[in-house]
Amino acid sequence: MNDPIQRTLIFGGPILTQNEARETHEALVLEGDTILATGPLEEMRALAGSSARKIDVDGGAVMPGIIDNHPHFLHLASFDALCVDLYDARDHDDIRARIRERVAVTPTGGWIVTTPVGEPHYFIRRSWRDLSEGRLPNRYELDAAAPDHPVWIQAYAPQVPNISVMNSKALQVLGLGRDLPDIVDDVWIEKDERGELTGIFRGSVTNYYNPSAFWMTRVVSQMPPPPEDIWYWGGLAGQVRAAKQGVTACYEAHAMDASHIAAYQRVRDEGRMTMRVMAALDAAPTAFDFGLNLTEEGAYKNFELALKLSQTSDPYYRVNGMSLARGGGAWSGFLRIDQTYKDPYGRPANGHTFVPQNIERAAIEFSLRNDVRLNMVQGGYQDHREFLESLEPFLAQWDVQAREWIMQHNILIDEKTIERYAKLNFHFTSSASFCWGKGDLYQERIGEHVLKDLVPIGKMMASGANVGLGSDWGPASTFEHMALAETREFAGSGRRHLGPGNAITRQQALDAWTVNNARLMQWEGIGALKPGYKADLAIVDRNVLTCSLDELAKTQVLRTTMGGKDVFDTGVITRIDELELPAERLQPLKQTSTSGRQAGHVCGTHCNHS
């Protein structure tokens, strides 16, 4: 006779069910990996039974696990995996100390590659400018930590102009010396009074989405190739990052090539998934190599590969459809918007077309004929205009509405286009990140007139279309993203972009990070705390629907649970399951005062973190 499935009663704080009525309940009962019921505490206590495990969240709140529709978890974790972490470095001594630690375990002559300094990936609130010295160390200051190892402090997108630094050994290995001109292909090469390179490079020195042939061929392509399993390790590390943010599911559909799809599959095959992932293959990859390897033949082969890879029944990892991105970002001058604007150096720019329109038309036809779900990553007006032109000849013959295709990004989109997509039954995704991180840039380089169409989430929702939100380049906290959906704040100036149809309500923001994203992914049984749904949940230290905006952005995740198993824990409340968690998934809250308040959590009578 089989043992009964363990039931768990969770109570002691609001249960944000996200059910059809968006009800808040007193208690929740889990049965194994599934939600049995939610409701009044005494009813749920009786349903759970006397033998149930009892979890008192002690004033915290229980909500569905966050679903992120544009996180790049695998990519960003892979970028950082081999790097010395300088994100929170304080000064040059701190930088050198971290580099020395890596030198101690790296063979002589081996590369030491670091992250940038500051808050990824916009580096606005904190950057290298906030080091005690107000600048990055030069080659000689880095030599003190690593005289026999090449050192490279990288620059990440989406910042252009940017700054990158190398020590003397790196310059030697790459053959970069005083014979270089002061400016090469939008890279400014700093020299001292003797004409020697200081190791500091400015301008187009980012390591992706970079058109500088000098930087990409003389620096980036000369780096030792990463290990073959780097994307696999990035997939594992990305899941840890996700769990700490309360994320239990995600849609990875931008810049995903076959090796990235395979990396997640390996994680799944080894039984190491702690997040539900849906991926889509990038039919025409351009982000990492500026489209240099893009061919029509390669794109058409990827159409077939996307069809072959499709599977949508696995409980943890699914692959559905293909993605296509024809343009790029305004920060690099790649945004396609039907007008001339300023590039990063103040020159006239007209955007950059990575993928020709004939490939777009072919992708549409292939998707319709083979029932492949199409995910378009659309930045500006020209992307939308040309896509609708490409689609128009097929509308009379095919039921496009039934396909539920997806329009991602939607950074600049007008109301007429939104309504057209809504009638075609397309899903929308976007991110408050684009407004927060680059709102000042759009105003300065393009003009005030485009701000009415900048990430108009409210207009998208008012159209009746399903709208989901994602994180992309940051900030890291999904709860700060929810706050930004209300404030529409620009990170640099502090301006609040509150024109008609821009901001959304708190409930709409929570919808966009839970039930709407589940619907977008067409994944039944996640995104809400309802009977029969999977026990994917986050326990947080406040009610995210009723707290102030300032408090919302400071929300701390106390516990993340996926399928009834804890995947992240702070030690504040009793565990839901008893499986041992690895150290990287345990993160005690920091004591911030002697009064019992810890990072926004108010200790109650049952708190074991006092």
Coordinates of N, CA, C and O in Angstrom, one line a residue, residues 177-327:
G177 N 50.3 48.0 -29.3 CA 51.4 48.8 -28.8 C 51.3 50.3 -29.3 O 50.3 50.7 -29.9
R178 N 52.3 51.0 -29.1 CA 52.3 52.5 -29.3 C 52.2 52.8 -30.8 O 51.9 54.0 -31.1
D179 N 52.3 51.8 -31.7 CA 52.2 52.1 -33.1 C 50.7 52.3 -33.5 O 50.4 52.8 -34.6
L180 N 49.8 51.9 -32.6 CA 48.4 52.1 -32.9 C 48.0 53.6 -32.9 O 48.5 54.4 -32.1
P181 N 47.2 54.0 -33.9 CA 46.7 55.4 -33.9 C 45.9 55.7 -32.6 O 45.5 54.7 -31.9
D182 N 45.6 56.9 -32.4 CA 44.8 57.3 -31.2 C 43.4 56.9 -31.3 O 42.7 56.6 -30.2
I183 N 42.9 56.8 -32.5 CA 41.5 56.3 -32.7 C 41.5 55.3 -33.8 O 42.0 55.6 -34.9
V184 N 40.9 54.2 -33.6 CA 40.7 53.2 -34.6 C 39.3 52.6 -34.6 O 38.8 52.0 -33.6
D185 N 38.5 52.9 -35.7 CA 37.2 52.2 -35.8 C 36.3 52.4 -34.5 O 35.8 51.5 -34.0
D186 N 36.2 53.7 -34.1 CA 35.4 54.1 -33.0 C 35.9 53.5 -31.6 O 35.2 53.4 -30.7
V187 N 37.2 53.2 -31.6 CA 37.9 52.9 -30.3 C 38.9 53.9 -30.1 O 39.8 54.1 -30.9
W188 N 38.8 54.6 -28.9 CA 39.8 55.6 -28.5 C 40.8 55.0 -27.6 O 40.5 54.4 -26.6
I189 N 42.1 55.1 -28.0 CA 43.2 54.4 -27.4 C 44.0 55.4 -26.6 O 44.7 56.2 -27.1
E190 N 43.9 55.3 -25.3 CA 44.6 56.2 -24.4 C 46.1 56.0 -24.3 O 46.5 54.8 -24.2
K191 N 46.8 57.1 -24.4 CA 48.3 57.0 -24.3 C 48.8 58.0 -23.3 O 48.2 59.0 -23.0
D192 N 50.0 57.7 -22.7 CA 50.6 58.6 -21.7 C 51.4 59.6 -22.4 O 51.5 59.6 -23.7
E193 N 52.1 60.4 -21.7 CA 52.9 61.5 -22.3 C 54.1 61.0 -23.1 O 54.6 61.7 -24.0
R194 N 54.5 59.7 -22.9 CA 55.5 59.1 -23.7 C 55.0 58.4 -24.9 O 55.8 57.9 -25.7
G195 N 53.7 58.4 -25.1 CA 53.1 57.8 -26.3 C 52.8 56.3 -26.0 O 52.5 55.6 -27.0
E196 N 53.0 55.8 -24.8 CA 52.7 54.4 -24.5 C 51.3 54.2 -24.1 O 50.7 55.1 -23.5
L197 N 50.7 53.1 -24.5 CA 49.3 52.8 -24.2 C 49.2 52.7 -22.6 O 50.0 52.0 -22.0
T198 N 48.1 53.3 -22.1 CA 47.8 53.1 -20.7 C 47.0 51.9 -20.4 O 46.8 51.5 -19.2
G199 N 46.6 51.2 -21.4 CA 45.7 50.0 -21.2 C 44.2 50.4 -21.2 O 43.4 49.4 -21.1
I200 N 43.9 51.6 -21.3 CA 42.5 52.1 -21.3 C 42.0 52.3 -22.7 O 42.6 53.1 -23.4
F201 N 40.9 51.7 -23.0 CA 40.2 51.8 -24.3 C 38.8 52.3 -24.1 O 38.1 51.8 -23.2
R202 N 38.4 53.3 -24.9 CA 37.1 53.8 -24.8 C 36.3 53.8 -26.1 O 37.0 53.7 -27.2
G203 N 35.0 53.8 -26.1 CA 34.2 53.8 -27.3 C 33.5 52.5 -27.5 O 32.8 52.0 -26.6
S204 N 33.7 52.0 -28.7 CA 33.0 50.7 -29.1 C 33.8 49.5 -28.6 O 34.4 48.9 -29.4
V205 N 33.8 49.3 -27.3 CA 34.6 48.3 -26.7 C 33.7 47.2 -26.0 O 34.3 46.4 -25.2
T206 N 32.4 47.2 -26.2 CA 31.6 46.2 -25.7 C 31.9 44.8 -26.4 O 32.4 44.8 -27.5
N207 N 31.5 43.7 -25.7 CA 31.9 42.4 -26.2 C 30.8 41.8 -27.0 O 30.9 40.6 -27.4
Y208 N 29.7 42.4 -27.2 CA 28.6 41.9 -28.1 C 27.8 43.1 -28.6 O 27.9 44.2 -28.1
Y209 N 27.0 42.9 -29.7 CA 26.4 44.0 -30.4 C 27.3 45.1 -30.7 O 27.1 46.3 -30.6
N210 N 28.5 44.8 -31.2 CA 29.6 45.7 -31.5 C 30.0 45.7 -32.9 O 30.5 44.7 -33.4
P211 N 29.8 46.8 -33.6 CA 30.2 46.9 -35.1 C 31.7 47.2 -35.3 O 32.1 47.2 -36.5
S212 N 32.5 47.4 -34.3 CA 33.9 47.8 -34.5 C 34.7 46.6 -34.9 O 34.9 45.7 -34.1
A213 N 35.1 46.5 -36.1 CA 35.9 45.4 -36.6 C 37.2 45.3 -35.9 O 37.7 44.2 -35.6
F214 N 37.8 46.5 -35.5 CA 39.0 46.5 -34.8 C 38.9 45.8 -33.4 O 39.7 44.9 -33.1
W215 N 37.9 46.1 -32.7 CA 37.7 45.5 -31.4 C 37.3 44.0 -31.5 O 37.8 43.2 -30.7
M216 N 36.4 43.7 -32.4 CA 36.0 42.3 -32.5 C 37.0 41.4 -33.0 O 37.1 40.2 -32.6
T217 N 37.9 41.9 -33.9 CA 38.9 41.0 -34.5 C 40.3 41.0 -33.7 O 40.9 40.0 -33.5
R218 N 40.6 42.2 -33.2 CA 41.9 42.3 -32.5 C 41.8 42.0 -31.0 O 42.9 41.7 -30.4
V219 N 40.6 42.0 -30.4 CA 40.5 41.7 -29.0 C 39.6 40.5 -28.8 O 40.0 39.4 -28.4
V220 N 38.3 40.7 -29.1 CA 37.3 39.6 -28.7 C 37.6 38.3 -29.3 O 37.6 37.3 -28.6
S221 N 37.9 38.3 -30.6 CA 38.1 37.0 -31.3 C 39.4 36.4 -30.9 O 39.7 35.2 -31.2
Q222 N 40.3 37.1 -30.2 CA 41.6 36.6 -29.8 C 41.6 35.9 -28.4 O 42.6 35.3 -28.0
M223 N 40.5 36.0 -27.8 CA 40.4 35.4 -26.4 C 40.4 33.9 -26.5 O 39.8 33.4 -27.5
P224 N 40.9 33.2 -25.6 CA 40.8 31.7 -25.6 C 39.4 31.3 -25.6 O 38.5 31.9 -25.0
P225 N 39.0 30.3 -26.4 CA 37.6 29.9 -26.5 C 37.2 29.4 -25.1 O 37.9 28.8 -24.4
P226 N 35.9 29.6 -24.7 CA 35.4 29.1 -23.5 C 35.3 27.6 -23.5 O 35.3 27.0 -24.6
P227 N 35.2 27.0 -22.3 CA 35.0 25.5 -22.3 C 33.7 25.1 -23.1 O 32.8 25.9 -23.2
E228 N 33.7 23.9 -23.7 CA 32.6 23.5 -24.5 C 31.3 23.5 -23.7 O 30.2 23.7 -24.2
D229 N 31.4 23.3 -22.3 CA 30.2 23.1 -21.5 C 29.8 24.4 -20.8 O 29.1 24.4 -19.8
I230 N 30.4 25.6 -21.3 CA 30.1 26.8 -20.6 C 28.6 27.2 -20.5 O 28.1 27.7 -19.5
W231 N 27.9 26.9 -21.6 CA 26.4 27.2 -21.5 C 25.7 26.3 -20.6 O 24.7 26.7 -19.9
Y232 N 26.2 25.1 -20.4 CA 25.6 24.2 -19.4 C 25.8 24.7 -18.0 O 24.8 24.8 -17.2
W233 N 27.0 25.1 -17.7 CA 27.2 25.7 -16.4 C 26.5 27.0 -16.2 O 26.0 27.3 -15.1
G234 N 26.3 27.8 -17.3 CA 25.5 29.0 -17.2 C 24.1 28.7 -16.9 O 23.4 29.4 -16.2
G235 N 23.6 27.6 -17.5 CA 22.2 27.2 -17.3 C 22.0 26.8 -15.8 O 21.0 27.2 -15.2
L236 N 22.9 26.1 -15.2 CA 22.8 25.8 -13.8 C 22.9 27.0 -12.9 O 22.1 27.2 -12.0
A237 N 23.9 27.9 -13.2 CA 24.1 29.1 -12.4 C 22.9 30.1 -12.6 O 22.5 30.7 -11.6
G238 N 22.3 30.1 -13.8 CA 21.2 31.0 -14.1 C 20.0 30.6 -13.3 O 19.2 31.4 -12.8
Q239 N 19.8 29.3 -13.1 CA 18.7 28.8 -12.2 C 18.8 29.3 -10.8 O 17.8 29.6 -10.1
V240 N 20.0 29.3 -10.3 CA 20.3 29.8 -8.9 C 19.9 31.3 -8.8 O 19.2 31.7 -7.9
R241 N 20.3 32.1 -9.8 CA 19.9 33.5 -9.8 C 18.4 33.6 -9.8 O 17.9 34.5 -9.1
A242 N 17.8 32.8 -10.7 CA 16.3 32.9 -10.8 C 15.7 32.6 -9.5 O 14.7 33.4 -9.0
A243 N 16.1 31.6 -8.8 CA 15.4 31.2 -7.5 C 15.6 32.3 -6.5 O 14.6 32.5 -5.7
K244 N 16.7 32.9 -6.4 CA 16.9 34.0 -5.5 C 16.0 35.2 -5.7 O 15.7 36.0 -4.8
Q245 N 15.5 35.3 -7.0 CA 14.5 36.4 -7.3 C 13.1 35.9 -7.2 O 12.2 36.7 -7.6
G246 N 12.8 34.7 -6.8 CA 11.5 34.2 -6.7 C 10.9 33.7 -8.0 O 9.7 33.4 -8.2
V247 N 11.8 33.5 -9.0 CA 11.4 33.0 -10.3 C 11.4 31.5 -10.4 O 12.3 30.8 -10.0
T248 N 10.3 30.9 -10.8 CA 10.1 29.5 -10.9 C 9.9 29.0 -12.4 O 9.9 27.8 -12.6
A249 N 9.7 30.0 -13.3 CA 9.6 29.6 -14.7 C 10.1 30.8 -15.6 O 10.0 31.9 -15.2
C250 N 10.5 30.5 -16.8 CA 10.9 31.5 -17.7 C 10.8 31.1 -19.1 O 10.7 30.0 -19.5
Y251 N 10.7 32.2 -20.0 CA 10.7 32.0 -21.4 C 12.0 32.5 -22.0 O 12.3 33.7 -22.0
E252 N 12.8 31.7 -22.5 CA 14.1 32.0 -23.1 C 14.0 32.0 -24.6 O 14.1 30.9 -25.2
A253 N 13.8 33.1 -25.2 CA 13.5 33.1 -26.7 C 14.2 34.2 -27.5 O 13.9 34.4 -28.6
H254 N 15.2 34.8 -26.9 CA 16.0 35.7 -27.6 C 17.5 35.3 -27.6 O 18.0 35.1 -26.5
A255 N 18.1 35.3 -28.8 CA 19.5 35.0 -28.9 C 19.8 33.6 -28.5 O 21.0 33.3 -28.1
M256 N 18.9 32.7 -28.6 CA 19.1 31.3 -28.2 C 19.5 30.5 -29.4 O 18.6 30.2 -30.3
D257 N 20.7 30.1 -29.5 CA 21.1 29.2 -30.6 C 21.1 27.8 -30.2 O 20.7 27.4 -29.1
A258 N 21.4 26.9 -31.1 CA 21.3 25.4 -30.8 C 22.0 25.0 -29.6 O 21.6 24.1 -28.9
S259 N 23.2 25.5 -29.4 CA 24.0 25.1 -28.3 C 23.4 25.5 -26.9 O 23.5 24.8 -25.9
H260 N 22.7 26.6 -26.9 CA 22.0 27.1 -25.7 C 20.8 26.2 -25.4 O 20.5 25.8 -24.3
I261 N 20.0 25.8 -26.5 CA 18.9 24.9 -26.4 C 19.4 23.6 -25.8 O 18.8 23.0 -24.9
A262 N 20.6 23.1 -26.3 CA 21.1 21.8 -25.9 C 21.6 21.9 -24.5 O 21.5 20.9 -23.8
A263 N 22.1 23.0 -24.0 CA 22.6 23.1 -22.7 C 21.5 22.9 -21.7 O 21.6 22.2 -20.7
Y264 N 20.3 23.6 -21.9 CA 19.2 23.4 -21.0 C 18.7 21.9 -21.1 O 18.3 21.4 -20.1
Q265 N 18.8 21.3 -22.3 CA 18.4 19.9 -22.4 C 19.2 19.0 -21.5 O 18.8 18.1 -20.9
R266 N 20.5 19.3 -21.5 CA 21.4 18.5 -20.7 C 21.1 18.7 -19.2 O 21.1 17.7 -18.4
V267 N 20.8 19.9 -18.8 CA 20.4 20.1 -17.4 C 19.1 19.3 -17.1 O 19.0 18.7 -16.0
R268 N 18.2 19.3 -18.0 CA 17.0 18.5 -17.9 C 17.3 17.0 -17.8 O 16.8 16.3 -17.0
D269 N 18.1 16.5 -18.7 CA 18.4 15.1 -18.8 C 19.1 14.6 -17.5 O 18.9 13.5 -17.2
E270 N 19.8 15.5 -16.9 CA 20.5 15.1 -15.7 C 19.7 15.3 -14.4 O 20.1 15.1 -13.3
G271 N 18.4 15.7 -14.6 CA 17.5 15.9 -13.5 C 17.9 17.0 -12.6 O 17.6 17.0 -11.4
R272 N 18.4 18.1 -13.2 CA 18.9 19.2 -12.4 C 18.1 20.5 -12.6 O 18.5 21.6 -12.3
M273 N 16.9 20.4 -13.2 CA 16.1 21.6 -13.4 C 15.4 22.0 -12.1 O 14.8 21.2 -11.4
T274 N 15.6 23.3 -11.8 CA 14.9 23.8 -10.6 C 14.1 25.0 -11.0 O 13.8 25.9 -10.2
M275 N 13.8 25.1 -12.3 CA 13.0 26.2 -12.9 C 12.4 25.6 -14.1 O 13.0 24.8 -14.8
R276 N 11.1 25.9 -14.4 CA 10.5 25.5 -15.7 C 10.9 26.4 -16.8 O 10.8 27.7 -16.6
V277 N 11.4 25.9 -17.9 CA 12.0 26.7 -18.9 C 11.3 26.4 -20.2 O 11.1 25.2 -20.6
M278 N 10.9 27.4 -21.0 CA 10.4 27.2 -22.3 C 11.4 28.0 -23.2 O 11.7 29.2 -22.9
A279 N 12.0 27.4 -24.2 CA 12.9 28.1 -25.1 C 12.4 28.1 -26.5 O 11.5 27.4 -26.9
A280 N 12.9 29.1 -27.3 CA 12.7 29.1 -28.7 C 14.0 29.4 -29.5 O 14.8 30.2 -29.0
L281 N 14.2 28.7 -30.6 CA 15.5 28.8 -31.3 C 15.5 30.2 -32.1 O 14.6 30.5 -32.7
D282 N 16.7 30.8 -32.0 CA 16.9 32.0 -32.8 C 17.2 31.6 -34.3 O 18.2 30.9 -34.5
A283 N 16.3 31.9 -35.2 CA 16.5 31.5 -36.5 C 17.6 32.2 -37.3 O 18.2 31.6 -38.2
A284 N 18.0 33.4 -36.8 CA 19.1 34.1 -37.5 C 19.9 34.8 -36.4 O 19.8 36.0 -36.2
P285 N 20.8 34.1 -35.7 CA 21.6 34.7 -34.6 C 22.5 35.8 -35.1 O 23.2 35.7 -36.1
T286 N 22.4 37.0 -34.4 CA 23.3 38.1 -34.8 C 23.9 38.8 -33.6 O 24.8 39.6 -33.7
A287 N 23.4 38.5 -32.4 CA 23.8 39.3 -31.2 C 25.3 39.2 -30.9 O 26.0 40.2 -30.5
F288 N 25.9 38.0 -31.0 CA 27.3 37.8 -30.5 C 28.3 38.1 -31.5 O 29.5 38.3 -31.2
D289 N 28.0 38.0 -32.8 CA 29.0 38.2 -33.9 C 28.6 39.2 -34.9 O 29.2 39.3 -35.9
F290 N 27.6 40.1 -34.5 CA 27.2 41.2 -35.4 C 26.7 40.7 -36.7 O 26.7 41.3 -37.7
G291 N 26.2 39.4 -36.7 CA 25.6 38.9 -37.9 C 26.6 38.5 -39.0 O 26.2 38.2 -40.1
L292 N 27.9 38.4 -38.6 CA 28.9 38.1 -39.6 C 28.7 36.7 -40.2 O 29.1 36.4 -41.4
N293 N 28.1 35.8 -39.4 CA 28.0 34.4 -39.9 C 26.6 34.1 -40.4 O 26.3 32.9 -40.7
L294 N 25.8 35.1 -40.5 CA 24.4 34.9 -41.0 C 24.3 34.7 -42.5 O 24.9 35.5 -43.3
T295 N 23.7 33.6 -42.9 CA 23.4 33.4 -44.3 C 21.9 32.9 -44.5 O 21.3 32.4 -43.5
E296 N 21.4 33.1 -45.7 CA 20.0 32.7 -45.9 C 19.9 31.1 -45.7 O 19.0 30.6 -45.1
E297 N 20.9 30.4 -46.2 CA 20.9 29.0 -46.1 C 20.9 28.6 -44.6 O 20.2 27.7 -44.2
G298 N 21.7 29.2 -43.8 CA 21.8 28.9 -42.4 C 20.5 29.2 -41.7 O 20.0 28.4 -40.8
A299 N 19.8 30.3 -42.1 CA 18.5 30.7 -41.5 C 17.5 29.6 -41.8 O 16.7 29.1 -41.0
Y300 N 17.4 29.2 -43.1 CA 16.4 28.2 -43.5 C 16.7 26.9 -42.8 O 15.7 26.1 -42.5
K301 N 17.9 26.5 -42.6 CA 18.2 25.3 -41.8 C 17.7 25.4 -40.4 O 17.2 24.4 -39.8
N302 N 17.8 26.6 -39.9 CA 17.3 26.8 -38.5 C 15.8 26.7 -38.4 O 15.2 26.3 -37.4
F303 N 15.1 27.1 -39.5 CA 13.6 26.9 -39.5 C 13.3 25.4 -39.3 O 12.5 25.1 -38.5
E304 N 14.0 24.6 -40.1 CA 13.8 23.2 -39.9 C 14.2 22.6 -38.6 O 13.5 21.8 -38.0
L305 N 15.3 23.2 -38.0 CA 15.7 22.7 -36.7 C 14.7 23.1 -35.6 O 14.4 22.3 -34.7
A306 N 14.1 24.3 -35.8 CA 13.1 24.8 -34.8 C 11.9 23.8 -34.8 O 11.4 23.4 -33.7
L307 N 11.5 23.4 -36.0 CA 10.4 22.4 -36.1 C 10.8 21.1 -35.4 O 10.0 20.5 -34.7
K308 N 12.0 20.7 -35.7 CA 12.4 19.4 -35.2 C 12.6 19.4 -33.6 O 12.2 18.4 -33.0
L309 N 13.0 20.5 -33.1 CA 13.2 20.6 -31.7 C 11.9 20.8 -30.9 O 11.9 20.5 -29.6
S310 N 10.9 21.1 -31.5 CA 9.6 21.5 -30.8 C 9.1 20.3 -30.0 O 8.9 19.2 -30.5
Q311 N 8.9 20.5 -28.7 CA 8.2 19.6 -27.8 C 7.6 20.4 -26.6 O 8.3 21.2 -26.0
T312 N 6.4 20.2 -26.3 CA 5.7 21.1 -25.4 C 4.9 20.3 -24.3 O 4.0 20.8 -23.7
S313 N 5.4 19.1 -24.0 CA 4.7 18.3 -22.9 C 5.6 18.0 -21.7 O 5.1 17.6 -20.7
D314 N 6.9 18.2 -21.8 CA 7.8 17.9 -20.7 C 7.4 18.9 -19.5 O 7.1 20.1 -19.7
P315 N 7.4 18.3 -18.3 CA 7.0 19.2 -17.1 C 8.0 20.2 -16.7 O 7.6 21.1 -15.9
Y316 N 9.2 20.2 -17.2 CA 10.2 21.1 -16.8 C 10.9 21.9 -17.9 O 11.2 23.1 -17.8
Y317 N 11.1 21.3 -19.1 CA 11.7 22.0 -20.2 C 11.0 21.7 -21.5 O 10.8 20.6 -21.9
R318 N 10.7 22.8 -22.2 CA 9.9 22.8 -23.4 C 10.6 23.7 -24.4 O 11.2 24.7 -24.1
V319 N 10.5 23.3 -25.7 CA 11.0 24.1 -26.8 C 9.8 24.3 -27.8 O 9.2 23.4 -28.2
N320 N 9.6 25.6 -28.1 CA 8.4 25.9 -28.9 C 8.7 27.1 -29.8 O 8.8 28.2 -29.4
G321 N 8.8 26.8 -31.1 CA 8.9 27.8 -32.1 C 10.3 28.4 -32.4 O 11.3 27.8 -32.0
M322 N 10.3 29.5 -33.1 CA 11.5 30.2 -33.4 C 11.4 31.7 -33.3 O 10.3 32.2 -33.4
S323 N 12.5 32.3 -33.1 CA 12.6 33.8 -32.9 C 13.3 34.4 -34.1 O 14.2 33.8 -34.7
L324 N 13.0 35.7 -34.3 CA 13.7 36.4 -35.4 C 13.8 37.9 -34.9 O 12.8 38.5 -34.5
A325 N 15.0 38.5 -34.9 CA 15.2 39.9 -34.6 C 15.9 40.5 -35.7 O 17.1 40.1 -36.1
R326 N 15.3 41.5 -36.4 CA 15.9 42.1 -37.6 C 16.8 43.3 -37.2 O 17.7 43.6 -38.0
G327 N 16.6 44.0 -36.1 CA 17.3 45.2 -35.8 C 18.0 45.0 -34.4 O 18.2 44.0 -33.9

